[in-house]
Amino acid sequence: MVIRLLTGGLEGVDAFPVEVEVDYARQGMPGFTLVGLAEAAVREAKERVFAALRASNFRLPPARITVNLAPAALRKSGAGYDLPLAIGLLAAAGIIPLERLFNLFFTGELSLTGEIKPVHGVLPLAILAKKQGADGLVAPPGNAAEAAVTRGLNVYAPLNLAACAAFLSGAEKLAPLSPFLPETLPPPCYGADFSDVKGQLTAKRALEVAAAGGHNVLMIGPPGSGKTMLAQRLPSVLPPLDFEEALEVTKIYSVAGKLTPGVGLMMTRPFRSPHHTISDVALVGGGANPRPGEVSLAHRGVLFLDEMPEYRKSALEVLRQPMEDGVVHIARVSQSVIYPAACMLVAAMNPCPCGYYGDAEHQCLCRPEQLARYRGRISGPLLDRIDVHVEVPAVPYDDLRTAVSGASSAEIRARVLAARERQHARYAGQAVHCNAELAGALLERHCALDASCHALLKAAVHNFKLSARAYTRVLRLSRTIADLDAAPALRVEHIAEAVSLRVLDREQ
């Protein structure tokens, strides 16, 4: 007799259906064979499953067992196949009636004592089960909160294999979890506020523009000028996640196994700050069994690279494609996956190796060749993809001691939200979320210039030798500045401020 159960595998941040077929033959020599392009963790399921069955007081008669994971052409990884395999064996032995398994999805890792342990990627699997019209999903208790986010799907979370078998055999009842269905996400709560930052009005304005349009930012300044402090407060002025964005972020964290236990949905925009020793793969994702990298974990949020020139040049260069496309493509011989990576890149660097080039209070000790080598660690094509370059000078003593700290995060966020609402209305029905994604015909249509604006931008391109990509960045910034100003059309002052927010172009 062949028993069939439904589960799923992971490909990127999405799940694909997998059918677990269990052939339980009483004739012939007893044995166990697992086929279907299974990775090591899946092949090891045999030992975990049979130990869990013994610990749960199930005794199966000897048989020749063949398990197939279909489709056989797709690679299977992870320990989530333990539970469907154990349930398939119990059904084949007649302990669980077959009709109870109809149209249910199963996932979960089994401990040697029969406990059902959490696995990665349960949210994508729950979404797949809902799309396939399943009656429910049987998942580990540790993954119950994320699975219950899926609307219209019954989620069952038995504690162990014995409880799961009792539920499926009808001996015990197990109520489905109440779904987590927020009409609107609660407002995020941030401990850090822009009112904590003394001085730095230019840098605050630059970050406000960046937040309003979703632009990448590079801050340049001496040590202790507040670059990290400013970056850490950027999430506090970004628009809150809507439900669809929260679902996208949660899927990534589910696949990466980084969801906090008991958390069903990510409520705040991510802020990732990897150390400068990070490898290329850890930054953009990949590996033998591909996993999301830091740029994907920052999706819909902020990726902060402190001391940017200290990162490996190869790691910085692999950021170029995600910054342009908003996704990471990982190609292997056996599979190709795509991870979302639509994040704001916020970077900080010193003006020179010693940190005091151009500082009026400190003498720079760097030789010209040292300065050139330091700046050369960040390539021109990468700088071109960063919309805002802003100087963050040392804060004068009088600004440190003053009681006036400028606008709070709440005040800045109100202006950012108003600008984003104008963009949502303008780009309704288009594949554009914010001004930073404008390109092609949409860029020309919504960034139309009059004669005076043309003259100013032409002079800027000529004097600062701006590339075509830098020209596009200036137009996008100008559109965002106009949105903050509630102006329907671009004006000269918007172009001028956009050019002023790219200080490295002016230094060429």
Coordinates of C-alpha atoms in Angstrom, one line a residue, residues 187 234 241:
P187 CA 2.5 51.8 15.3
L234 CA 16.5 56.5 10.6
L241 CA 5.1 48.5 7.4

